[in-house]
Short mmCIF file of C-alpha atoms and ligand atoms in Angstrom, two decimals:
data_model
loop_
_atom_site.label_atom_id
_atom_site.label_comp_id
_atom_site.label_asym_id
_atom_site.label_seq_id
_atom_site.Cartn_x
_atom_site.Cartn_y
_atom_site.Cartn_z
CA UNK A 1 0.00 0.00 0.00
CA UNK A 2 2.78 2.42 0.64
CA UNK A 3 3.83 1.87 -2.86
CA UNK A 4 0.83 2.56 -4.20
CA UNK A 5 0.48 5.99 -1.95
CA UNK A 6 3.55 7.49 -3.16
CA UNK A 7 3.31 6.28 -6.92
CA UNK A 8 -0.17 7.75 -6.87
CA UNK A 9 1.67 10.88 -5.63
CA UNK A 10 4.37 10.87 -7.86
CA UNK A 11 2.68 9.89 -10.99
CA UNK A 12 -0.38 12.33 -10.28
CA UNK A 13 -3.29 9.35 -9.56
CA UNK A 14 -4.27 10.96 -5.84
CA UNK A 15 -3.24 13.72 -3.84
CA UNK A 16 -3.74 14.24 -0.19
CA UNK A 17 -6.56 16.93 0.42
CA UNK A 18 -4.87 20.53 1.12
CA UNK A 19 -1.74 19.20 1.93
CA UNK A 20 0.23 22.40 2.06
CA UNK A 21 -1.37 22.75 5.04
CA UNK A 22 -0.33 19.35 6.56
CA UNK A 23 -3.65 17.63 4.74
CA UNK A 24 -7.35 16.91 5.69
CA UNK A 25 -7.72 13.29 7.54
CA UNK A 26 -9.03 10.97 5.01
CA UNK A 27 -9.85 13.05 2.62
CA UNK A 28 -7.85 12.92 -1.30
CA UNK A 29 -7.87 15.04 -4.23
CA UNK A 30 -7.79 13.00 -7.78
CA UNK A 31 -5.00 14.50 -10.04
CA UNK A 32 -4.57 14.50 -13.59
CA UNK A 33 -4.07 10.64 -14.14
CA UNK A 34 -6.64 10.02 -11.12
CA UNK A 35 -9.60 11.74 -12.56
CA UNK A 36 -9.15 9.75 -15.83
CA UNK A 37 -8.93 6.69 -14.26
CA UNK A 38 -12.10 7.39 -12.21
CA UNK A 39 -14.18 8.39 -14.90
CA UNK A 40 -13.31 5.68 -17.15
CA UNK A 41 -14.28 4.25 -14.25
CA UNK A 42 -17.81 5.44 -13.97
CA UNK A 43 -18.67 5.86 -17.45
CA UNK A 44 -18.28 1.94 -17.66
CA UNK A 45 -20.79 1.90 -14.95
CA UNK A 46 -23.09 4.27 -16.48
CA UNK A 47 -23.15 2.60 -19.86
CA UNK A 48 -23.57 -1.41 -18.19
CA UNK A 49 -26.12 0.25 -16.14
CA UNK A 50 -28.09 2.60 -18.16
CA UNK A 51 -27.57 3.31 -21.24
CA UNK A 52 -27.99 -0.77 -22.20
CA UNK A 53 -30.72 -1.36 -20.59
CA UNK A 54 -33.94 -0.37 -21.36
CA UNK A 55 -35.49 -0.84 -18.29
CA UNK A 56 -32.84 1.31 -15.87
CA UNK A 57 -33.07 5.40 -16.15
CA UNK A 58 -30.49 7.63 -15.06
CA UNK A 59 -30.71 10.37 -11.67
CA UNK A 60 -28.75 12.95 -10.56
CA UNK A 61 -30.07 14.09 -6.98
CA UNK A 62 -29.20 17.05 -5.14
CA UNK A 63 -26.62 16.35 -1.93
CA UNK A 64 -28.32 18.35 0.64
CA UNK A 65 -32.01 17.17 0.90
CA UNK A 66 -35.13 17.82 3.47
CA UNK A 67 -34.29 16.84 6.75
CA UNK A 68 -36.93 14.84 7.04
CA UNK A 69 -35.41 12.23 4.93
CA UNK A 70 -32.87 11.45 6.84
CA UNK A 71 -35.58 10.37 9.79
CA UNK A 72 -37.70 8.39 7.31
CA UNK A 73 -34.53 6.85 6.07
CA UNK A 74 -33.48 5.84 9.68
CA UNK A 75 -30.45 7.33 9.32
CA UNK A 76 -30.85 9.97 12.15
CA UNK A 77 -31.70 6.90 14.76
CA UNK A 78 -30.08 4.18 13.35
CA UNK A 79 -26.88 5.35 11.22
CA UNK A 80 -24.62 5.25 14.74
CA UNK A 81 -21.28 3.89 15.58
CA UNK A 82 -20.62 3.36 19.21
CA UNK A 83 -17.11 5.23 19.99
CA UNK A 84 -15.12 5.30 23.12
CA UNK A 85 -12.33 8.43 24.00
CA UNK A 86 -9.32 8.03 25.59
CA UNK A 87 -9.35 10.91 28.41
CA UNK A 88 -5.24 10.69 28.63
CA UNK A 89 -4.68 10.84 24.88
CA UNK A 90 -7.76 11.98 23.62
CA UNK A 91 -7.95 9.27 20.49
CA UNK A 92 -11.28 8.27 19.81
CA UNK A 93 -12.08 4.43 18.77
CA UNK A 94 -14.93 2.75 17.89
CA UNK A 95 -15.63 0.80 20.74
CA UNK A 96 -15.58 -2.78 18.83
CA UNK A 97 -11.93 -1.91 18.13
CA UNK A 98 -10.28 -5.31 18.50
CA UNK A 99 -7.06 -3.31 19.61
CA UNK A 100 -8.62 -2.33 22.87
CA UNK A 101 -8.11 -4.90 25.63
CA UNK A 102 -10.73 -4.96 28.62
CA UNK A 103 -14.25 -3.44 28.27
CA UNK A 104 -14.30 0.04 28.03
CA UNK A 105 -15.93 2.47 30.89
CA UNK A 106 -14.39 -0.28 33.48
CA UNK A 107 -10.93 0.08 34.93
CA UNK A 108 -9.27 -2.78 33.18
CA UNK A 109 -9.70 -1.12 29.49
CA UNK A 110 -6.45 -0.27 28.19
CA UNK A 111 -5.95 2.51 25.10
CA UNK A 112 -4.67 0.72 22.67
CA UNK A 113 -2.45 4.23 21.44
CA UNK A 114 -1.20 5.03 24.62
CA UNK A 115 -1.83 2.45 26.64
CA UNK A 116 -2.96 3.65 30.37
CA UNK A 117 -5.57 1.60 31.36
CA UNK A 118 -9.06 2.91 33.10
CA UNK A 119 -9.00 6.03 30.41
CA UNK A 120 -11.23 4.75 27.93
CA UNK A 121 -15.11 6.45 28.81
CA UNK A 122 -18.19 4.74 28.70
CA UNK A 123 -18.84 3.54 24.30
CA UNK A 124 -21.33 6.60 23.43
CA UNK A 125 -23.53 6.26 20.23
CA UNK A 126 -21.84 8.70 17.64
CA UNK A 127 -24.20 9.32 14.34
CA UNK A 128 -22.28 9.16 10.86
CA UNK A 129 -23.80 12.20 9.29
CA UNK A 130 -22.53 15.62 8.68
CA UNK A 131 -24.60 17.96 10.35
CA UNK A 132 -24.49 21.69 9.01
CA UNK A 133 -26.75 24.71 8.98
CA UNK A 134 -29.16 25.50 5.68
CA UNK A 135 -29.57 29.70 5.40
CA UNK A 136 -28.53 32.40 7.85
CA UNK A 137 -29.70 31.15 10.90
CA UNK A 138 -27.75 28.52 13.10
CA UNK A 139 -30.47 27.10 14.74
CA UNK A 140 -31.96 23.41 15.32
CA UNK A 141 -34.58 24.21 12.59
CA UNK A 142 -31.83 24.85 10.02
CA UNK A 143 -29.87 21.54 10.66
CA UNK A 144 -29.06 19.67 7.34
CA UNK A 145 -27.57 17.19 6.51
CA UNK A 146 -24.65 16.00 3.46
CA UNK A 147 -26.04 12.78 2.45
CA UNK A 148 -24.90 9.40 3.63
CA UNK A 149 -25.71 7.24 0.44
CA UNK A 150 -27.48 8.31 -2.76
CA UNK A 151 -30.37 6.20 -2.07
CA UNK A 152 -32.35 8.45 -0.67
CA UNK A 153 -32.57 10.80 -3.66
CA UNK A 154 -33.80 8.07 -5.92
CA UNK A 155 -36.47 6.76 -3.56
CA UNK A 156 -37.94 10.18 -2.86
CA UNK A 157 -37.81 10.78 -7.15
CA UNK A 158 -38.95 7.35 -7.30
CA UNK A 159 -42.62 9.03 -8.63
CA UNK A 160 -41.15 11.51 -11.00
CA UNK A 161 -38.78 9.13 -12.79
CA UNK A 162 -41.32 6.04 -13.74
CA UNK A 163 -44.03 9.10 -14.53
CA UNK A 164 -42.29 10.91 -16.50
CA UNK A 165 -40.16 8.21 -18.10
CA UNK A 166 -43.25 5.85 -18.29
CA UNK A 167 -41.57 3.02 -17.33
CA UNK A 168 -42.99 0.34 -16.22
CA UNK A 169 -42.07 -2.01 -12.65
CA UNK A 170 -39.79 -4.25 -12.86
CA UNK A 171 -37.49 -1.21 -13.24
CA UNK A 172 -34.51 0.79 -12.14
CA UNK A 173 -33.36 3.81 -11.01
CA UNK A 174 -29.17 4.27 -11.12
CA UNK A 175 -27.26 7.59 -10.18
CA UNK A 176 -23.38 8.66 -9.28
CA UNK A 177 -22.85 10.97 -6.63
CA UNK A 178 -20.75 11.89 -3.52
CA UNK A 179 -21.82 10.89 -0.44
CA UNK A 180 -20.31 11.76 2.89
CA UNK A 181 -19.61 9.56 6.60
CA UNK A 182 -18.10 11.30 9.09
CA UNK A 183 -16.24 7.50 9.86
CA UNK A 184 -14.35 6.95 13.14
CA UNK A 185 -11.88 5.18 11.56
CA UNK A 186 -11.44 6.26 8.11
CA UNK A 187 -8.08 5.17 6.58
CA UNK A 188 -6.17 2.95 4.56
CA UNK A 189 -5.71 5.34 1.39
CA UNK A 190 -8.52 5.64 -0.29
CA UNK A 191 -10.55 2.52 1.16
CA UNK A 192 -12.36 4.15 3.74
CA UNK A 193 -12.85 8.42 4.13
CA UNK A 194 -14.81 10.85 4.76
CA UNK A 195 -16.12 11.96 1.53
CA UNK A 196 -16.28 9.35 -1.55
CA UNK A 197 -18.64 8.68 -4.17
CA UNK A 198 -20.87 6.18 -5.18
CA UNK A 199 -22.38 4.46 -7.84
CA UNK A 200 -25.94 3.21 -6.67
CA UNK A 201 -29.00 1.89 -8.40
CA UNK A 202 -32.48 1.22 -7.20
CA UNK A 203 -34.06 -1.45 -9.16
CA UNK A 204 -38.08 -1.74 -8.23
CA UNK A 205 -40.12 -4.65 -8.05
CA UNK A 206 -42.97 -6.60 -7.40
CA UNK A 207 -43.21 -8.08 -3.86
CA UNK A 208 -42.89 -11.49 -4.19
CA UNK A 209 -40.41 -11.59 -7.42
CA UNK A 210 -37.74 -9.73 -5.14
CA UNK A 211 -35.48 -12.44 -3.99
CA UNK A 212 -35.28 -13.67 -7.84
CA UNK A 213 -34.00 -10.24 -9.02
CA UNK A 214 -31.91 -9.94 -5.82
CA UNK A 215 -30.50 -13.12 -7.93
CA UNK A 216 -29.93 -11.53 -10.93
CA UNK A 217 -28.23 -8.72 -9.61
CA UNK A 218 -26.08 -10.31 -7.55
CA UNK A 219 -24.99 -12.13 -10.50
CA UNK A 220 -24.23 -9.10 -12.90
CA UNK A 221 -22.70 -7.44 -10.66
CA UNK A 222 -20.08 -10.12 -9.94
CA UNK A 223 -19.78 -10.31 -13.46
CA UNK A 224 -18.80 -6.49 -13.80
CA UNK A 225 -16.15 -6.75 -11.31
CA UNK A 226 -14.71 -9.25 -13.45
CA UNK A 227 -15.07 -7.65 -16.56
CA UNK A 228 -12.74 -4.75 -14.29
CA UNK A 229 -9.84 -7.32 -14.78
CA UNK A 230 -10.06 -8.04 -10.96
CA UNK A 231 -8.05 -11.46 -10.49
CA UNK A 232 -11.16 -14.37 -10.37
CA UNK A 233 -9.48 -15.43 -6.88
CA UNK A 234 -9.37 -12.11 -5.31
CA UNK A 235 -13.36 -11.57 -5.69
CA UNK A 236 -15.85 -13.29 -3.75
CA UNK A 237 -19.11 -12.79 -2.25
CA UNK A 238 -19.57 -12.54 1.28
CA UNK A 239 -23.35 -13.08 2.89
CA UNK A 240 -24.72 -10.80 5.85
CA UNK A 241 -25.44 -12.40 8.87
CA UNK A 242 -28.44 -11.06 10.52
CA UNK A 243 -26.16 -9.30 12.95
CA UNK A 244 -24.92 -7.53 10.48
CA UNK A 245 -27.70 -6.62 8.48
CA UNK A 246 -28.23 -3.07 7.85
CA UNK A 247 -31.67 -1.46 9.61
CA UNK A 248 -33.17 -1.37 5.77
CA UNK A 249 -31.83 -5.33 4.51
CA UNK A 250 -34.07 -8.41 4.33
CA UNK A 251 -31.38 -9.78 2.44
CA UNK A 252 -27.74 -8.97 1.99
CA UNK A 253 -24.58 -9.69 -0.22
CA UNK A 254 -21.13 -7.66 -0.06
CA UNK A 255 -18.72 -8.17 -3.56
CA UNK A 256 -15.18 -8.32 -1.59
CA UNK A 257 -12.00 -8.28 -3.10
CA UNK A 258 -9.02 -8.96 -1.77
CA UNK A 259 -6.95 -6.12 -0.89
CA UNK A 260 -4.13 -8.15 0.50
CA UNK A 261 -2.54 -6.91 3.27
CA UNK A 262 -3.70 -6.69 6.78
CA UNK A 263 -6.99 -5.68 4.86
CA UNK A 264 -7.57 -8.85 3.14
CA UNK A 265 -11.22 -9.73 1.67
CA UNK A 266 -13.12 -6.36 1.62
CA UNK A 267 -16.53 -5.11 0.51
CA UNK A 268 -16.18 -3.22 -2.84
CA UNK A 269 -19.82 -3.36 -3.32
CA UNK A 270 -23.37 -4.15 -1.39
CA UNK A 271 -26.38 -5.84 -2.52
CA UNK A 272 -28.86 -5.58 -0.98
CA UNK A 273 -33.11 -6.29 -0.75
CA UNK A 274 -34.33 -3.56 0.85
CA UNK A 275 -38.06 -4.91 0.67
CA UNK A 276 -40.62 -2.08 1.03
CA UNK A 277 -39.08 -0.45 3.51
CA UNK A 278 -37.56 3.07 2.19
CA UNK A 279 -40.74 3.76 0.32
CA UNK A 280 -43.23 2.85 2.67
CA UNK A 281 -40.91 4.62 4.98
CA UNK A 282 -40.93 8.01 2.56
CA UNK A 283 -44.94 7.54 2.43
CA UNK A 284 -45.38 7.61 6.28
CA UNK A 285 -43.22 10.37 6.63
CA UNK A 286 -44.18 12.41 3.63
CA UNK A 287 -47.88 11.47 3.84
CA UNK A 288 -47.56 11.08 -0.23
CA UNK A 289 -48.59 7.85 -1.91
CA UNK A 290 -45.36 6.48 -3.25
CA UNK A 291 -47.47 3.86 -4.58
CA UNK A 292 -47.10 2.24 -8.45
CA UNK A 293 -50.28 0.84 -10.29
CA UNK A 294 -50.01 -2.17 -12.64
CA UNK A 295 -52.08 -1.73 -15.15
CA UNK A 296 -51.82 -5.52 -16.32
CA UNK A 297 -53.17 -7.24 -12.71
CA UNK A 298 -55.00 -4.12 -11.71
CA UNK A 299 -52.80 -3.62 -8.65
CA UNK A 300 -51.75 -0.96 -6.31
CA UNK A 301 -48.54 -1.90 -4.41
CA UNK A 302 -45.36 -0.05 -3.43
CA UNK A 303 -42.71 -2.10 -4.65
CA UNK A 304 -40.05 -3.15 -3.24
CA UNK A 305 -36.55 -2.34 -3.66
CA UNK A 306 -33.12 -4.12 -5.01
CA UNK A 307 -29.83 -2.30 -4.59
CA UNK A 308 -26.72 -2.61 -6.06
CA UNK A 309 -24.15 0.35 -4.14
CA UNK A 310 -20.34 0.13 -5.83
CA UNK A 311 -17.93 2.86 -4.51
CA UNK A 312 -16.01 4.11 -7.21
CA UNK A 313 -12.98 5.45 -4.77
CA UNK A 314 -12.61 1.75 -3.66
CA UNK A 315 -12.98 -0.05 -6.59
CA UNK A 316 -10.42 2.31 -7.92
CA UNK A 317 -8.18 1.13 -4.77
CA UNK A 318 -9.02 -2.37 -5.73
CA UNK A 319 -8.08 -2.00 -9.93
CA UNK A 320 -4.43 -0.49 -8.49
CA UNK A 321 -4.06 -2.85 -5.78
CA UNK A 322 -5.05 -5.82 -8.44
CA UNK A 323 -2.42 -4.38 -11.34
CA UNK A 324 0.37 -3.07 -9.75
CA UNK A 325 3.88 -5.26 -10.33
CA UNK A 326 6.79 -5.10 -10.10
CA UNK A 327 9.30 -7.42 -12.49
CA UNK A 328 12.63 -7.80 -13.46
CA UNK A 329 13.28 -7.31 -17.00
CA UNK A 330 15.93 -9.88 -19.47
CA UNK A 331 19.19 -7.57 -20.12
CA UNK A 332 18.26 -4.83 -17.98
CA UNK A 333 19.65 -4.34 -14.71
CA UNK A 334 16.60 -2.19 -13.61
CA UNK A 335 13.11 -3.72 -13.25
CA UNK A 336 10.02 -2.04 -13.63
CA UNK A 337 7.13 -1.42 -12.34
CA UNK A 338 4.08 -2.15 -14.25
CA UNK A 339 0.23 -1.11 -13.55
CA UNK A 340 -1.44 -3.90 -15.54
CA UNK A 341 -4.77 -1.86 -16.10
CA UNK A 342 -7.13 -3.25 -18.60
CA UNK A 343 -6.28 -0.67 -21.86
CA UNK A 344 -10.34 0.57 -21.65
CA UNK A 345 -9.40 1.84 -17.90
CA UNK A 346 -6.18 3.13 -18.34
CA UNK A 347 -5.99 7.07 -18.11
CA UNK A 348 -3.59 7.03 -20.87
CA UNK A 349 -3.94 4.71 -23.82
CA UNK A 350 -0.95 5.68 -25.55
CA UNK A 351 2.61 7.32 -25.42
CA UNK A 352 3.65 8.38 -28.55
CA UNK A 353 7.88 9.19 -28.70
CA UNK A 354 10.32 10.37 -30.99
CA UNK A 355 13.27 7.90 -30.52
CA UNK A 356 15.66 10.62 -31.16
CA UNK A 357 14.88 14.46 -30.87
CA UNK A 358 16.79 14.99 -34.65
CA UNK A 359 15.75 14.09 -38.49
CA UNK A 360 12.25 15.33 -38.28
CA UNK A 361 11.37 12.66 -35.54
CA UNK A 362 9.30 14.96 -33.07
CA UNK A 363 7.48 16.92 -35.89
CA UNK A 364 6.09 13.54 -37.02
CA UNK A 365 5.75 12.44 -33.88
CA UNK A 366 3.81 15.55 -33.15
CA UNK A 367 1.23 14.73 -35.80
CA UNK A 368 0.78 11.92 -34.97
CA UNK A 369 0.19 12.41 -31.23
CA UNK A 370 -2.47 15.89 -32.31
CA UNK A 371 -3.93 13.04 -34.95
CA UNK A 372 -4.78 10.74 -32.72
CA UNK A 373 -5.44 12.83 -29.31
CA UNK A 374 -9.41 13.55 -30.27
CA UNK A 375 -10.03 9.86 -30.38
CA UNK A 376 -7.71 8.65 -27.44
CA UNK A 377 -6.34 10.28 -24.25
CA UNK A 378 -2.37 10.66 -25.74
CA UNK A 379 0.92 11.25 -23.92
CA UNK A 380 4.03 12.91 -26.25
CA UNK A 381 6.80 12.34 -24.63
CA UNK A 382 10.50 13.41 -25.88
CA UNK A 383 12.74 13.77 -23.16
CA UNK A 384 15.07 11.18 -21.27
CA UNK A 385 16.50 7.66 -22.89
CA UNK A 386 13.71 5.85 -24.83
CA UNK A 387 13.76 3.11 -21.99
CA UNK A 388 13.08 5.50 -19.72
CA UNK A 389 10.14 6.60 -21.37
CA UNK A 390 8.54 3.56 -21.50
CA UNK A 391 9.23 2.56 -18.00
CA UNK A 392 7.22 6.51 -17.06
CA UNK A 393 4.06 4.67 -19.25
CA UNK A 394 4.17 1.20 -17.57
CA UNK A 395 4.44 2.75 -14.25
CA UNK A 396 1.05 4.35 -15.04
CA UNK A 397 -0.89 1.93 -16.94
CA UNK A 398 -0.35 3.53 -20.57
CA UNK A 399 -0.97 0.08 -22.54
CA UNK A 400 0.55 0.83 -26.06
CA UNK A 401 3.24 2.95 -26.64
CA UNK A 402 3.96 4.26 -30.04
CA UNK A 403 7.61 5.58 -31.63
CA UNK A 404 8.88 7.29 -34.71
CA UNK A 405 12.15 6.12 -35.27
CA UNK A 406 14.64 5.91 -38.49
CA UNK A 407 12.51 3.88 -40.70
CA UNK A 408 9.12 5.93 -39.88
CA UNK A 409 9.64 8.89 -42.28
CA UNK A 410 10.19 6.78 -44.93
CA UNK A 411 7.97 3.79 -45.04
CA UNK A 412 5.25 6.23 -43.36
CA UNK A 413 5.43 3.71 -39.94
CA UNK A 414 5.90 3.45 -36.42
CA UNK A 415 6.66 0.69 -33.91
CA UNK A 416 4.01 0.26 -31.27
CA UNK A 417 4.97 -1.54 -28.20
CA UNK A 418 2.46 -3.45 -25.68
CA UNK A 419 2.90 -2.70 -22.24
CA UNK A 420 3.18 -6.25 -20.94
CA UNK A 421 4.40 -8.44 -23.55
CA UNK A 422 6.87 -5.87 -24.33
CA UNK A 423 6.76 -6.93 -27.83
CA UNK A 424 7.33 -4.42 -30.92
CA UNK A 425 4.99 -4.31 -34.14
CA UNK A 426 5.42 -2.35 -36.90
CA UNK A 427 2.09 -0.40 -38.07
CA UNK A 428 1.28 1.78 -41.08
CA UNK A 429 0.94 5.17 -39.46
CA UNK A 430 -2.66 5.37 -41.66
CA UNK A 431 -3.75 2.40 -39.46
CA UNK A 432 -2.74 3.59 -36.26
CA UNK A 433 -6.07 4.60 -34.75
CA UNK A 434 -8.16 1.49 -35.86
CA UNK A 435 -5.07 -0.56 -34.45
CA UNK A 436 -4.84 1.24 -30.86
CA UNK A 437 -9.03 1.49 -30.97
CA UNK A 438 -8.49 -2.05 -31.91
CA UNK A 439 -6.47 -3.31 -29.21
CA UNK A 440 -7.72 -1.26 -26.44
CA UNK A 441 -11.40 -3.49 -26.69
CA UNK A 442 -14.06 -3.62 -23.57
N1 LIG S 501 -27.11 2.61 -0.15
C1 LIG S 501 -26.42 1.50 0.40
C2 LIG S 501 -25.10 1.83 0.88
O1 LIG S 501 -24.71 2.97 1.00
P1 LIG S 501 -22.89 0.72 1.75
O2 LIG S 501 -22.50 -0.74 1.73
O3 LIG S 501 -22.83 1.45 3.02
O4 LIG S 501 -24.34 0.74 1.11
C3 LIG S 501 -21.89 1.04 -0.65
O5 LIG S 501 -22.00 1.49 0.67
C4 LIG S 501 -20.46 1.15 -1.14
O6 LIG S 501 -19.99 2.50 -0.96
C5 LIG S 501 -19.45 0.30 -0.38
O7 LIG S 501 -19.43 -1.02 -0.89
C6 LIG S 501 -18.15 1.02 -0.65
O8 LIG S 501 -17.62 0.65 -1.92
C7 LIG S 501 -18.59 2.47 -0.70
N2 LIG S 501 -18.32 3.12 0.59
C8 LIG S 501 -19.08 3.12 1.71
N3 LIG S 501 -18.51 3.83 2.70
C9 LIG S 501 -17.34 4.30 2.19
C10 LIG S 501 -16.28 5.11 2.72
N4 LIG S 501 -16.33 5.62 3.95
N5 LIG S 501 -15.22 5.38 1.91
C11 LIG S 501 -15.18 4.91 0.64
N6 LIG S 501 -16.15 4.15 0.09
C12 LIG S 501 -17.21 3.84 0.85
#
């Protein structure tokens, strides 16, 4: 992990948040290389999840919603850590930490940072939301909240979507968004903080056909992970037990991959059967019918609800985590590092070089780089030994790199060079963007 932190640095994948002035805890900005990554990211999630299917729309709901919501939703009773403090060194745990030794509020507990014993208070229930004032006035009737999960703004636009889109239940509901959880114990990179994103659908049903779709889902969605290039034996599914059932779950299924590590198997992704509960929940609270009337049976019924909820920020973790390597390379001292992204994720799909910076080489490489650049994201890249320049693409993913070299100008060709078979082919420079589009597949 370590590694991973300061190549992300280095190469411009993740920043810490305002670090000049000594950061924000567990909270990162994405950088150039980052934001690609992420988005390539998400758009592959947008397109599996809405625009191929006919039956899932597309949201985007506001962050800051009616504070009512959050009561319906259960969030303001029920969406609590317990937490202990230490009153010698003032760290705050969660009080299921399985560093602390003894029961906490009794004289035996010990800290487990700095270790006096009796210190540790009484666990006290500590609610995940961010709390902040809407308007002028900082008063109790102005408390708002930044969303917890994006849920919430599909269920309440659960009516507006299938009336205005017409659709018809069984259906879905998908939107991206940032969400926010003040943790206790954010950390490890990117894997848990304080403000991520999400990529969440709602997919409504009839009661009764819910555990069959809760099927289906469960199914694609392992399939997408796959599809990410995630290693087959670091993905698995991982069943809620009804302790740890969320307030909202009938049913429950976490994607984990395996992060290695002390971390080892770790959620990427929930899926969950919500049953009626968020609507009927929205309807009590509201006093609006959030009802849906099949025209076929004749029925009123609030459906219920199957979620799939993917974090982008830790799936990201999970696609570095999965390709980084590091290998030594025949006839070269030196090994490199290699980030074996699938070419469709990679921020960069191509490096283009002039071997030598003489005989027209750059000005053709140039072209070629400003030829190609509207159709794929394009690195041009001159300086340093040719080696070198390859080993800067590997490092970050870049799956084809392309060079001009002696032969180029006149036979009109380049050499392009895979990332991880290292091998060389010689392509027309005419057929250079149906190759690399080609090559760079699902
Ligand atoms: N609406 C259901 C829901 O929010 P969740 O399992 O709490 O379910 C879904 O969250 C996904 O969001 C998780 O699988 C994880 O990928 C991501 N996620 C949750 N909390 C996170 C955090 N503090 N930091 C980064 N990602 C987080």
């Amino acid at each position: 992990m370590d590694k991973l932190v300061s190549l992300c640095k280095r190469r411009g994948f993740i920043f810490q948040s305002s670090e000049i002035y000594g950061g924000t805890g567990s909270v990162w900005d994405y950088g150039p290389l980052g934001i690609e990554l992420k988005r390539n990211l998400q758009e592959r999630w947008w397109n599996e999840m809405v625009r191929t299917r006919e039956n899932i729309e597309g949201l985007d709901s506001a962050i800051l919603m009616h504070p009512r919501v959050w009561e319906a939703s259960g969030h303001v009773s029920g969406f609590v850590d317990p937490m202990v403090d230490c009153r010698n060194c003032r760290k705050r745990f969660r009080a299921d930490d399985p560093k602390i030794k003894g029961t906490p509020g009794t004289p035996d507990a010990q800290c487990p940072a700095c270790g006096m014993k009796g210190t540790l208070g009484e666990p006290r229930q500590f609610n995940l939301m961010f709390k902040t004032f809407m308007g002028p006035v900082e008063d109790s009737a102005s408390v708002i909240y930044l969303r917890p999960e994006t849920a919430q703004g599909t269920y309440v636009n659960f009516l507006n979507v299938q009336q205005s889109t017409r659709q018809k239940v069984p259906f879905g509901i998908a939107q991206i968004g940032k969400a926010f959880r003040n943790e206790i114990t954010p950390g490890n990179f990117i894997f848990r903080t304080r403000e991520f994103e999400q990529m969440e659908m709602q997919f409504f049903v009839e009661p009764g056909t819910d555990m069959e779709w809760f099927e289906y889902w469960k199914a694609e969605r392992m399939r997408w992970h796959r599809g990410l290039g995630l290693a087959e034996d670091r993905l698995q599914f991982h069943q809620h037990t009804n302790e740890e059932l969320a307030h909202y779950a009938r049913a429950a299924f976490d994607v984990q991959f395996d992060f290695g590590g002390t971390l080892g198997f770790q959620e990427i992704e929930g899926i969950h059967n919500r049953g009626d509960f968020d609507l009927s929940q929205h309807q009590k609270f509201s006093g609006k019918k959030l009802e849906y009337f099949d025209q076929g049976s004749n029925k009123r019924f609030v459906p219920f609800v199957v979620e799939t909820a993917v974090g982008p920020n830790r799936t990201l973790l999970a696609i570095l985590v999965n390709g980084y390597r590091e290998e030594a390379v025949e006839g070269e001292e030196e090994g490199r590092v290699v980030l074996g992204l699938k070419p469709s994720l990679a921020p960069i799909k191509t490096g283009v070089f002039p071997l030598v910076k003489k005989d027209g080489m750059p000005e053709m490489a140039r072209k070629i780089a400003d030829d190609l650049r509207p159709h794929f994201t394009v690195f041009y890249d001159d300086s340093g030994a040719i080696g070198r320049r390859y080993r800067r693409q590997d490092e970050v993913g870049t799956p084809f790199c392309i060079t001009v070299d002696g032969e180029s100008a006149g036979g009109n060709s380049v050499t392009v060079r895979e990332r991880d078979t290292l091998k060389q082919e010689r392509v027309s420079v005419d057929a250079l963007r149906e190759y690399i589009g080609g090559r760079i597949g699902e």
